[in-house]
Amino acid sequence: MAISDFIIPTIFEDPLTKAVFTTRRGGISQAPYNELNLGDHVKDDLKTVLKNREIVLKECGFKAIAWMNQTHSTKVCKVALANADSKIDADAIVTTDEGLGLAVMTADCLPVLLADEKNGVFAAVHCGWRGIYGNILTHAVNMMKENGAHKIKAALGPAIGFDSFEIGTDLKDKFLAAGAPLSAFKDISIKKTGKALCSLTELASFELNGLGLDSKDIEILPFDTFKDPEKFFSYRKNNITGRMAGIIGKLV
């Protein structure tokens, strides 16, 4: 069994802050979920998924990792180490507990990891277009601030890239009407297809800027999950596939 191939953001400075983005490498799942599938809601063998999660837990060094039941909502929940094993119906989670990792699963959607390292407040956010349109990052940051966060940094993980993510121009128009930047979209033969290209990272960065995060407070990992099937799961590319995770927390 291979060692898991984690991508490590560099924006977080505290040596006790653990932040990783998993890839599909290093687990025990069989095709089409090979190898490190962490999603228990796909049709992979559940025992295998739990073993993959154990691999990640051991390599990260947390006491526990909280996993969400994600539904493309804008719901944010605070999680404690004591209830990390509970079912969490949310698309963003926040904690102030040391030893607890927060996980967000993706396979093209944008995983966003947030931290105020000085005050020990952390969040993991699932940013598909629905969540971003519903301002889920605003909800997550507000909950972080309610729990003592002031200076927040963000790592935006592997997601479907600008040139790979097609949406309808009607959705593009809805985003623009809601105040999204024009730079987050590119037209592609509009008269023929009615489609546009969309940048999830641009939309997320714009929202984070509005919440007080400067560009220097935001790290964008330059990976396109759709274009690299050997390294990443991609729902848009394969439909039946596994899930990766972005994980953050403070080690004890």
PDB file of C-alpha atoms in Angstrom:
ATOM      1  CA  MET A   1       0.000   0.000   0.000  1.00  0.00           C
ATOM      2  CA  ALA A   2       1.388   3.372  -1.029  1.00  0.00           C
ATOM      3  CA  ILE A   3       1.902   6.253   1.347  1.00  0.00           C
ATOM      4  CA  SER A   4      -0.878   8.795   0.891  1.00  0.00           C
ATOM      5  CA  ASP A   5       0.016  11.609  -1.470  1.00  0.00           C
ATOM      6  CA  PHE A   6      -0.990  14.723   0.444  1.00  0.00           C
ATOM      7  CA  ILE A   7      -0.822  18.284  -0.860  1.00  0.00           C
ATOM      8  CA  ILE A   8       0.283  20.662   1.886  1.00  0.00           C
ATOM      9  CA  PRO A   9      -0.677  24.354   1.834  1.00  0.00           C
ATOM     10  CA  THR A  10       2.073  26.705   2.977  1.00  0.00           C
ATOM     11  CA  ILE A  11       0.039  29.679   4.189  1.00  0.00           C
ATOM     12  CA  PHE A  12      -0.417  28.422   7.743  1.00  0.00           C
ATOM     13  CA  GLU A  13       2.537  29.155  10.032  1.00  0.00           C
ATOM     14  CA  ASP A  14       1.924  27.474  13.392  1.00  0.00           C
ATOM     15  CA  PRO A  15       3.749  24.113  13.429  1.00  0.00           C
ATOM     16  CA  LEU A  16       0.784  22.656  15.322  1.00  0.00           C
ATOM     17  CA  THR A  17      -1.627  23.592  12.525  1.00  0.00           C
ATOM     18  CA  LYS A  18      -2.181  20.533  10.361  1.00  0.00           C
ATOM     19  CA  ALA A  19      -3.682  21.225   6.943  1.00  0.00           C
ATOM     20  CA  VAL A  20      -3.709  18.791   4.033  1.00  0.00           C
ATOM     21  CA  PHE A  21      -5.507  18.070   0.800  1.00  0.00           C
ATOM     22  CA  THR A  22      -5.628  14.396  -0.061  1.00  0.00           C
ATOM     23  CA  THR A  23      -5.395  12.994  -3.571  1.00  0.00           C
ATOM     24  CA  ARG A  24      -6.732   9.675  -4.846  1.00  0.00           C
ATOM     25  CA  ARG A  25      -3.390   7.973  -4.144  1.00  0.00           C
ATOM     26  CA  GLY A  26      -2.406   5.888  -1.164  1.00  0.00           C
ATOM     27  CA  GLY A  27      -5.551   4.000  -0.125  1.00  0.00           C
ATOM     28  CA  ILE A  28      -7.012   0.535  -0.605  1.00  0.00           C
ATOM     29  CA  SER A  29     -10.225   1.129  -2.586  1.00  0.00           C
ATOM     30  CA  GLN A  30     -10.674  -0.729  -5.860  1.00  0.00           C
ATOM     31  CA  ALA A  31     -11.664   0.797  -9.209  1.00  0.00           C
ATOM     32  CA  PRO A  32     -13.489   3.027  -9.936  1.00  0.00           C
ATOM     33  CA  TYR A  33     -12.841   4.378  -6.432  1.00  0.00           C
ATOM     34  CA  ASN A  34      -9.122   3.650  -6.411  1.00  0.00           C
ATOM     35  CA  GLU A  35      -7.302   4.330  -4.250  1.00  0.00           C
ATOM     36  CA  LEU A  36      -7.894   6.707  -1.332  1.00  0.00           C
ATOM     37  CA  ASN A  37     -11.657   7.184  -1.516  1.00  0.00           C
ATOM     38  CA  LEU A  38     -12.912   8.926   1.628  1.00  0.00           C
ATOM     39  CA  GLY A  39     -16.575   9.255   0.656  1.00  0.00           C
ATOM     40  CA  ASP A  40     -18.953   6.933   2.498  1.00  0.00           C
ATOM     41  CA  HIS A  41     -21.909   8.043   0.361  1.00  0.00           C
ATOM     42  CA  VAL A  42     -20.646   6.580  -2.906  1.00  0.00           C
ATOM     43  CA  LYS A  43     -21.003   2.874  -3.667  1.00  0.00           C
ATOM     44  CA  ASP A  44     -17.565   1.896  -2.435  1.00  0.00           C
ATOM     45  CA  ASP A  45     -17.318  -0.797   0.245  1.00  0.00           C
ATOM     46  CA  LEU A  46     -17.955   0.960   3.571  1.00  0.00           C
ATOM     47  CA  LYS A  47     -15.335  -1.047   5.471  1.00  0.00           C
ATOM     48  CA  THR A  48     -12.772  -0.050   2.876  1.00  0.00           C
ATOM     49  CA  VAL A  49     -13.732   3.620   3.169  1.00  0.00           C
ATOM     50  CA  LEU A  50     -13.386   3.478   6.946  1.00  0.00           C
ATOM     51  CA  LYS A  51      -9.938   1.920   6.576  1.00  0.00           C
ATOM     52  CA  ASN A  52      -8.972   4.712   4.197  1.00  0.00           C
ATOM     53  CA  ARG A  53     -10.141   7.237   6.782  1.00  0.00           C
ATOM     54  CA  GLU A  54      -8.016   5.469   9.388  1.00  0.00           C
ATOM     55  CA  ILE A  55      -5.010   5.836   7.094  1.00  0.00           C
ATOM     56  CA  VAL A  56      -5.627   9.573   6.841  1.00  0.00           C
ATOM     57  CA  LEU A  57      -6.248   9.951  10.576  1.00  0.00           C
ATOM     58  CA  LYS A  58      -2.984   8.189  11.389  1.00  0.00           C
ATOM     59  CA  GLU A  59      -0.941  10.189   8.902  1.00  0.00           C
ATOM     60  CA  CYS A  60      -2.420  13.516  10.028  1.00  0.00           C
ATOM     61  CA  GLY A  61      -1.977  12.800  13.727  1.00  0.00           C
ATOM     62  CA  PHE A  62      -5.340  14.035  15.012  1.00  0.00           C
ATOM     63  CA  LYS A  63      -7.253  12.386  17.841  1.00  0.00           C
ATOM     64  CA  ALA A  64     -10.314  12.336  15.572  1.00  0.00           C
ATOM     65  CA  ILE A  65     -11.549  13.744  12.274  1.00  0.00           C
ATOM     66  CA  ALA A  66     -15.075  15.104  11.835  1.00  0.00           C
ATOM     67  CA  TRP A  67     -16.742  14.166   8.539  1.00  0.00           C
ATOM     68  CA  MET A  68     -19.803  15.927   7.157  1.00  0.00           C
ATOM     69  CA  ASN A  69     -22.862  14.635   5.361  1.00  0.00           C
ATOM     70  CA  GLN A  70     -22.632  17.252   2.615  1.00  0.00           C
ATOM     71  CA  THR A  71     -25.718  18.284   0.643  1.00  0.00           C
ATOM     72  CA  HIS A  72     -24.659  21.473  -1.215  1.00  0.00           C
ATOM     73  CA  SER A  73     -26.351  23.539   1.491  1.00  0.00           C
ATOM     74  CA  THR A  74     -25.129  26.668   3.266  1.00  0.00           C
ATOM     75  CA  LYS A  75     -25.401  25.138   6.730  1.00  0.00           C
ATOM     76  CA  VAL A  76     -22.500  25.625   9.134  1.00  0.00           C
ATOM     77  CA  CYS A  77     -22.058  23.639  12.363  1.00  0.00           C
ATOM     78  CA  LYS A  78     -19.680  23.958  15.273  1.00  0.00           C
ATOM     79  CA  VAL A  79     -18.058  20.636  16.142  1.00  0.00           C
ATOM     80  CA  ALA A  80     -16.297  19.497  19.304  1.00  0.00           C
ATOM     81  CA  LEU A  81     -13.903  16.624  19.844  1.00  0.00           C
ATOM     82  CA  ALA A  82     -16.491  14.990  22.099  1.00  0.00           C
ATOM     83  CA  ASN A  83     -19.073  14.719  19.300  1.00  0.00           C
ATOM     84  CA  ALA A  84     -16.802  14.276  16.298  1.00  0.00           C
ATOM     85  CA  ASP A  85     -18.338  10.874  15.530  1.00  0.00           C
ATOM     86  CA  SER A  86     -21.878  12.253  15.334  1.00  0.00           C
ATOM     87  CA  LYS A  87     -23.686  12.657  12.017  1.00  0.00           C
ATOM     88  CA  ILE A  88     -23.071  16.201  10.827  1.00  0.00           C
ATOM     89  CA  ASP A  89     -25.519  17.459   8.214  1.00  0.00           C
ATOM     90  CA  ALA A  90     -23.673  20.531   6.989  1.00  0.00           C
ATOM     91  CA  ASP A  91     -21.389  21.882   4.298  1.00  0.00           C
ATOM     92  CA  ALA A  92     -19.080  23.783   6.634  1.00  0.00           C
ATOM     93  CA  ILE A  93     -17.792  22.983  10.099  1.00  0.00           C
ATOM     94  CA  VAL A  94     -15.982  25.067  12.704  1.00  0.00           C
ATOM     95  CA  THR A  95     -14.040  24.063  15.800  1.00  0.00           C
ATOM     96  CA  THR A  96     -11.935  25.515  18.594  1.00  0.00           C
ATOM     97  CA  ASP A  97     -10.911  22.101  19.940  1.00  0.00           C
ATOM     98  CA  GLU A  98      -7.306  20.948  19.731  1.00  0.00           C
ATOM     99  CA  GLY A  99      -6.750  17.455  18.399  1.00  0.00           C
ATOM    100  CA  LEU A 100      -9.775  17.568  16.092  1.00  0.00           C
ATOM    101  CA  GLY A 101      -9.427  17.594  12.333  1.00  0.00           C
ATOM    102  CA  LEU A 102     -12.196  19.028  10.171  1.00  0.00           C
ATOM    103  CA  ALA A 103     -12.760  17.326   6.813  1.00  0.00           C
ATOM    104  CA  VAL A 104     -14.501  18.539   3.676  1.00  0.00           C
ATOM    105  CA  MET A 105     -14.962  16.023   0.849  1.00  0.00           C
ATOM    106  CA  THR A 106     -14.741  16.992  -2.812  1.00  0.00           C
ATOM    107  CA  ALA A 107     -14.398  15.616  -6.326  1.00  0.00           C
ATOM    108  CA  ASP A 108     -14.372  18.883  -8.362  1.00  0.00           C
ATOM    109  CA  CYS A 109     -15.994  21.259  -5.860  1.00  0.00           C
ATOM    110  CA  LEU A 110     -13.635  23.625  -4.079  1.00  0.00           C
ATOM    111  CA  PRO A 111     -12.408  22.665  -0.589  1.00  0.00           C
ATOM    112  CA  VAL A 112     -11.610  25.725   1.524  1.00  0.00           C
ATOM    113  CA  LEU A 113      -9.650  25.484   4.777  1.00  0.00           C
ATOM    114  CA  LEU A 114      -9.761  28.474   7.133  1.00  0.00           C
ATOM    115  CA  ALA A 115      -7.777  29.246  10.259  1.00  0.00           C
ATOM    116  CA  ASP A 116      -7.143  31.920  12.833  1.00  0.00           C
ATOM    117  CA  GLU A 117      -4.091  30.190  14.238  1.00  0.00           C
ATOM    118  CA  LYS A 118      -3.473  32.692  17.037  1.00  0.00           C
ATOM    119  CA  ASN A 119      -6.949  32.245  18.493  1.00  0.00           C
ATOM    120  CA  GLY A 120      -7.299  28.571  17.613  1.00  0.00           C
ATOM    121  CA  VAL A 121     -10.385  28.739  15.393  1.00  0.00           C
ATOM    122  CA  PHE A 122     -10.595  26.494  12.334  1.00  0.00           C
ATOM    123  CA  ALA A 123     -13.099  25.735   9.574  1.00  0.00           C
ATOM    124  CA  ALA A 124     -13.517  23.444   6.574  1.00  0.00           C
ATOM    125  CA  VAL A 125     -15.940  24.551   3.864  1.00  0.00           C
ATOM    126  CA  HIS A 126     -17.498  22.760   0.879  1.00  0.00           C
ATOM    127  CA  CYS A 127     -17.692  25.269  -1.966  1.00  0.00           C
ATOM    128  CA  GLY A 128     -19.613  24.056  -4.963  1.00  0.00           C
ATOM    129  CA  TRP A 129     -21.359  26.676  -7.043  1.00  0.00           C
ATOM    130  CA  ARG A 130     -24.518  26.342  -4.940  1.00  0.00           C
ATOM    131  CA  GLY A 131     -22.656  26.964  -1.715  1.00  0.00           C
ATOM    132  CA  ILE A 132     -20.761  29.915  -3.116  1.00  0.00           C
ATOM    133  CA  TYR A 133     -23.942  31.385  -4.584  1.00  0.00           C
ATOM    134  CA  GLY A 134     -25.507  31.038  -1.126  1.00  0.00           C
ATOM    135  CA  ASN A 135     -22.505  32.756   0.546  1.00  0.00           C
ATOM    136  CA  ILE A 136     -21.450  29.733   2.564  1.00  0.00           C
ATOM    137  CA  LEU A 137     -18.010  31.253   3.152  1.00  0.00           C
ATOM    138  CA  THR A 138     -19.653  34.276   4.754  1.00  0.00           C
ATOM    139  CA  HIS A 139     -21.639  32.006   7.059  1.00  0.00           C
ATOM    140  CA  ALA A 140     -18.504  30.049   7.985  1.00  0.00           C
ATOM    141  CA  VAL A 141     -16.387  33.138   8.655  1.00  0.00           C
ATOM    142  CA  ASN A 142     -19.168  34.670  10.739  1.00  0.00           C
ATOM    143  CA  MET A 143     -19.299  31.556  12.918  1.00  0.00           C
ATOM    144  CA  MET A 144     -15.523  31.644  13.258  1.00  0.00           C
ATOM    145  CA  LYS A 145     -15.715  35.259  14.423  1.00  0.00           C
ATOM    146  CA  GLU A 146     -18.465  34.355  16.889  1.00  0.00           C
ATOM    147  CA  ASN A 147     -15.970  31.900  18.367  1.00  0.00           C
ATOM    148  CA  GLY A 148     -13.118  34.371  18.702  1.00  0.00           C
ATOM    149  CA  ALA A 149     -11.502  34.535  15.266  1.00  0.00           C
ATOM    150  CA  HIS A 150     -10.046  37.834  14.079  1.00  0.00           C
ATOM    151  CA  LYS A 151      -7.218  37.308  11.583  1.00  0.00           C
ATOM    152  CA  ILE A 152      -8.202  34.482   9.236  1.00  0.00           C
ATOM    153  CA  LYS A 153      -6.151  32.837   6.511  1.00  0.00           C
ATOM    154  CA  ALA A 154      -7.471  30.542   3.794  1.00  0.00           C
ATOM    155  CA  ALA A 155      -6.194  27.698   1.649  1.00  0.00           C
ATOM    156  CA  LEU A 156      -8.181  26.913  -1.497  1.00  0.00           C
ATOM    157  CA  GLY A 157      -7.538  23.340  -2.543  1.00  0.00           C
ATOM    158  CA  PRO A 158      -7.685  21.291  -5.744  1.00  0.00           C
ATOM    159  CA  ALA A 159     -10.904  21.824  -7.696  1.00  0.00           C
ATOM    160  CA  ILE A 160     -12.214  21.822 -11.218  1.00  0.00           C
ATOM    161  CA  GLY A 161     -10.331  24.509 -13.119  1.00  0.00           C
ATOM    162  CA  PHE A 162     -11.496  27.655 -14.874  1.00  0.00           C
ATOM    163  CA  ASP A 163     -11.121  26.138 -18.349  1.00  0.00           C
ATOM    164  CA  SER A 164     -12.879  22.905 -17.335  1.00  0.00           C
ATOM    165  CA  PHE A 165     -15.988  24.073 -15.492  1.00  0.00           C
ATOM    166  CA  GLU A 166     -18.885  24.853 -17.802  1.00  0.00           C
ATOM    167  CA  ILE A 167     -22.105  26.375 -16.509  1.00  0.00           C
ATOM    168  CA  GLY A 168     -25.170  27.787 -18.216  1.00  0.00           C
ATOM    169  CA  THR A 169     -25.163  31.474 -19.040  1.00  0.00           C
ATOM    170  CA  ASP A 170     -28.371  31.778 -17.028  1.00  0.00           C
ATOM    171  CA  LEU A 171     -26.414  30.776 -13.907  1.00  0.00           C
ATOM    172  CA  LYS A 172     -23.617  33.142 -14.841  1.00  0.00           C
ATOM    173  CA  ASP A 173     -26.167  35.952 -15.073  1.00  0.00           C
ATOM    174  CA  LYS A 174     -27.538  35.067 -11.624  1.00  0.00           C
ATOM    175  CA  PHE A 175     -24.049  35.289 -10.129  1.00  0.00           C
ATOM    176  CA  LEU A 176     -23.381  38.623 -11.802  1.00  0.00           C
ATOM    177  CA  ALA A 177     -26.721  39.988 -10.631  1.00  0.00           C
ATOM    178  CA  ALA A 178     -25.751  38.980  -7.091  1.00  0.00           C
ATOM    179  CA  GLY A 179     -22.513  40.967  -7.345  1.00  0.00           C
ATOM    180  CA  ALA A 180     -19.987  38.347  -8.488  1.00  0.00           C
ATOM    181  CA  PRO A 181     -16.982  39.643 -10.462  1.00  0.00           C
ATOM    182  CA  LEU A 182     -17.032  39.388 -14.247  1.00  0.00           C
ATOM    183  CA  SER A 183     -13.454  38.057 -14.052  1.00  0.00           C
ATOM    184  CA  ALA A 184     -14.836  34.770 -12.663  1.00  0.00           C
ATOM    185  CA  PHE A 185     -16.411  33.928 -16.023  1.00  0.00           C
ATOM    186  CA  LYS A 186     -15.384  33.435 -19.623  1.00  0.00           C
ATOM    187  CA  ASP A 187     -17.810  33.117 -22.518  1.00  0.00           C
ATOM    188  CA  ILE A 188     -17.528  30.154 -24.876  1.00  0.00           C
ATOM    189  CA  SER A 189     -19.452  30.457 -28.140  1.00  0.00           C
ATOM    190  CA  ILE A 190     -22.457  31.846 -26.312  1.00  0.00           C
ATOM    191  CA  LYS A 191     -24.642  32.063 -29.405  1.00  0.00           C
ATOM    192  CA  LYS A 192     -24.082  28.379 -30.119  1.00  0.00           C
ATOM    193  CA  THR A 193     -23.927  26.714 -26.736  1.00  0.00           C
ATOM    194  CA  GLY A 194     -25.380  29.012 -24.087  1.00  0.00           C
ATOM    195  CA  LYS A 195     -22.463  28.040 -21.865  1.00  0.00           C
ATOM    196  CA  ALA A 196     -19.802  29.917 -19.942  1.00  0.00           C
ATOM    197  CA  LEU A 197     -16.656  28.924 -18.094  1.00  0.00           C
ATOM    198  CA  CYS A 198     -16.625  29.579 -14.354  1.00  0.00           C
ATOM    199  CA  SER A 199     -13.820  29.862 -11.798  1.00  0.00           C
ATOM    200  CA  LEU A 200     -14.803  28.575  -8.368  1.00  0.00           C
ATOM    201  CA  THR A 201     -11.524  29.848  -6.925  1.00  0.00           C
ATOM    202  CA  GLU A 202     -12.149  33.344  -8.293  1.00  0.00           C
ATOM    203  CA  LEU A 203     -15.650  33.402  -6.831  1.00  0.00           C
ATOM    204  CA  ALA A 204     -14.416  32.139  -3.455  1.00  0.00           C
ATOM    205  CA  SER A 205     -11.485  34.561  -3.367  1.00  0.00           C
ATOM    206  CA  PHE A 206     -13.809  37.463  -4.166  1.00  0.00           C
ATOM    207  CA  GLU A 207     -16.108  36.532  -1.294  1.00  0.00           C
ATOM    208  CA  LEU A 208     -13.169  36.122   1.087  1.00  0.00           C
ATOM    209  CA  ASN A 209     -11.794  39.522   0.043  1.00  0.00           C
ATOM    210  CA  GLY A 210     -15.146  41.020   0.965  1.00  0.00           C
ATOM    211  CA  LEU A 211     -14.874  39.383   4.371  1.00  0.00           C
ATOM    212  CA  GLY A 212     -11.583  41.135   5.092  1.00  0.00           C
ATOM    213  CA  LEU A 213      -9.032  38.636   3.810  1.00  0.00           C
ATOM    214  CA  ASP A 214      -6.338  40.249   1.669  1.00  0.00           C
ATOM    215  CA  SER A 215      -4.755  38.426  -1.254  1.00  0.00           C
ATOM    216  CA  LYS A 216      -1.772  37.613   0.964  1.00  0.00           C
ATOM    217  CA  ASP A 217      -4.154  35.840   3.340  1.00  0.00           C
ATOM    218  CA  ILE A 218      -5.365  33.458   0.621  1.00  0.00           C
ATOM    219  CA  GLU A 219      -3.419  30.591  -0.923  1.00  0.00           C
ATOM    220  CA  ILE A 220      -4.750  29.018  -4.111  1.00  0.00           C
ATOM    221  CA  LEU A 221      -3.441  25.550  -4.942  1.00  0.00           C
ATOM    222  CA  PRO A 222      -3.035  25.433  -8.754  1.00  0.00           C
ATOM    223  CA  PHE A 223      -4.557  22.027  -9.520  1.00  0.00           C
ATOM    224  CA  ASP A 224      -7.391  21.135 -11.906  1.00  0.00           C
ATOM    225  CA  THR A 225      -9.132  17.965 -10.727  1.00  0.00           C
ATOM    226  CA  PHE A 226     -10.851  17.488 -14.097  1.00  0.00           C
ATOM    227  CA  LYS A 227      -7.590  17.488 -16.063  1.00  0.00           C
ATOM    228  CA  ASP A 228      -5.570  15.119 -13.857  1.00  0.00           C
ATOM    229  CA  PRO A 229      -7.500  11.834 -13.391  1.00  0.00           C
ATOM    230  CA  GLU A 230      -4.373   9.991 -12.259  1.00  0.00           C
ATOM    231  CA  LYS A 231      -4.062  12.234  -9.203  1.00  0.00           C
ATOM    232  CA  PHE A 232      -7.609  13.398  -8.463  1.00  0.00           C
ATOM    233  CA  PHE A 233     -11.177  12.161  -8.387  1.00  0.00           C
ATOM    234  CA  SER A 234     -13.461  14.125 -10.729  1.00  0.00           C
ATOM    235  CA  TYR A 235     -17.232  13.751 -10.662  1.00  0.00           C
ATOM    236  CA  ARG A 236     -17.691  15.731 -13.855  1.00  0.00           C
ATOM    237  CA  LYS A 237     -15.201  13.548 -15.686  1.00  0.00           C
ATOM    238  CA  ASN A 238     -16.182  10.109 -14.381  1.00  0.00           C
ATOM    239  CA  ASN A 239     -19.460  10.495 -12.448  1.00  0.00           C
ATOM    240  CA  ILE A 240     -18.914   7.210 -10.593  1.00  0.00           C
ATOM    241  CA  THR A 241     -15.842   8.029  -8.566  1.00  0.00           C
ATOM    242  CA  GLY A 242     -14.442   8.579  -5.082  1.00  0.00           C
ATOM    243  CA  ARG A 243     -13.964  11.642  -2.909  1.00  0.00           C
ATOM    244  CA  MET A 244     -10.870  13.438  -1.674  1.00  0.00           C
ATOM    245  CA  ALA A 245     -10.702  15.593   1.439  1.00  0.00           C
ATOM    246  CA  GLY A 246      -9.335  18.855   2.676  1.00  0.00           C
ATOM    247  CA  ILE A 247      -8.538  18.553   6.383  1.00  0.00           C
ATOM    248  CA  ILE A 248      -7.487  21.148   8.952  1.00  0.00           C
ATOM    249  CA  GLY A 249      -7.090  21.450  12.701  1.00  0.00           C
ATOM    250  CA  LYS A 250      -4.637  21.959  15.523  1.00  0.00           C
ATOM    251  CA  LEU A 251      -2.560  19.072  16.775  1.00  0.00           C
ATOM    252  CA  VAL A 252      -2.143  18.484  20.479  1.00  0.00           C
TER     253      VAL A 252
END
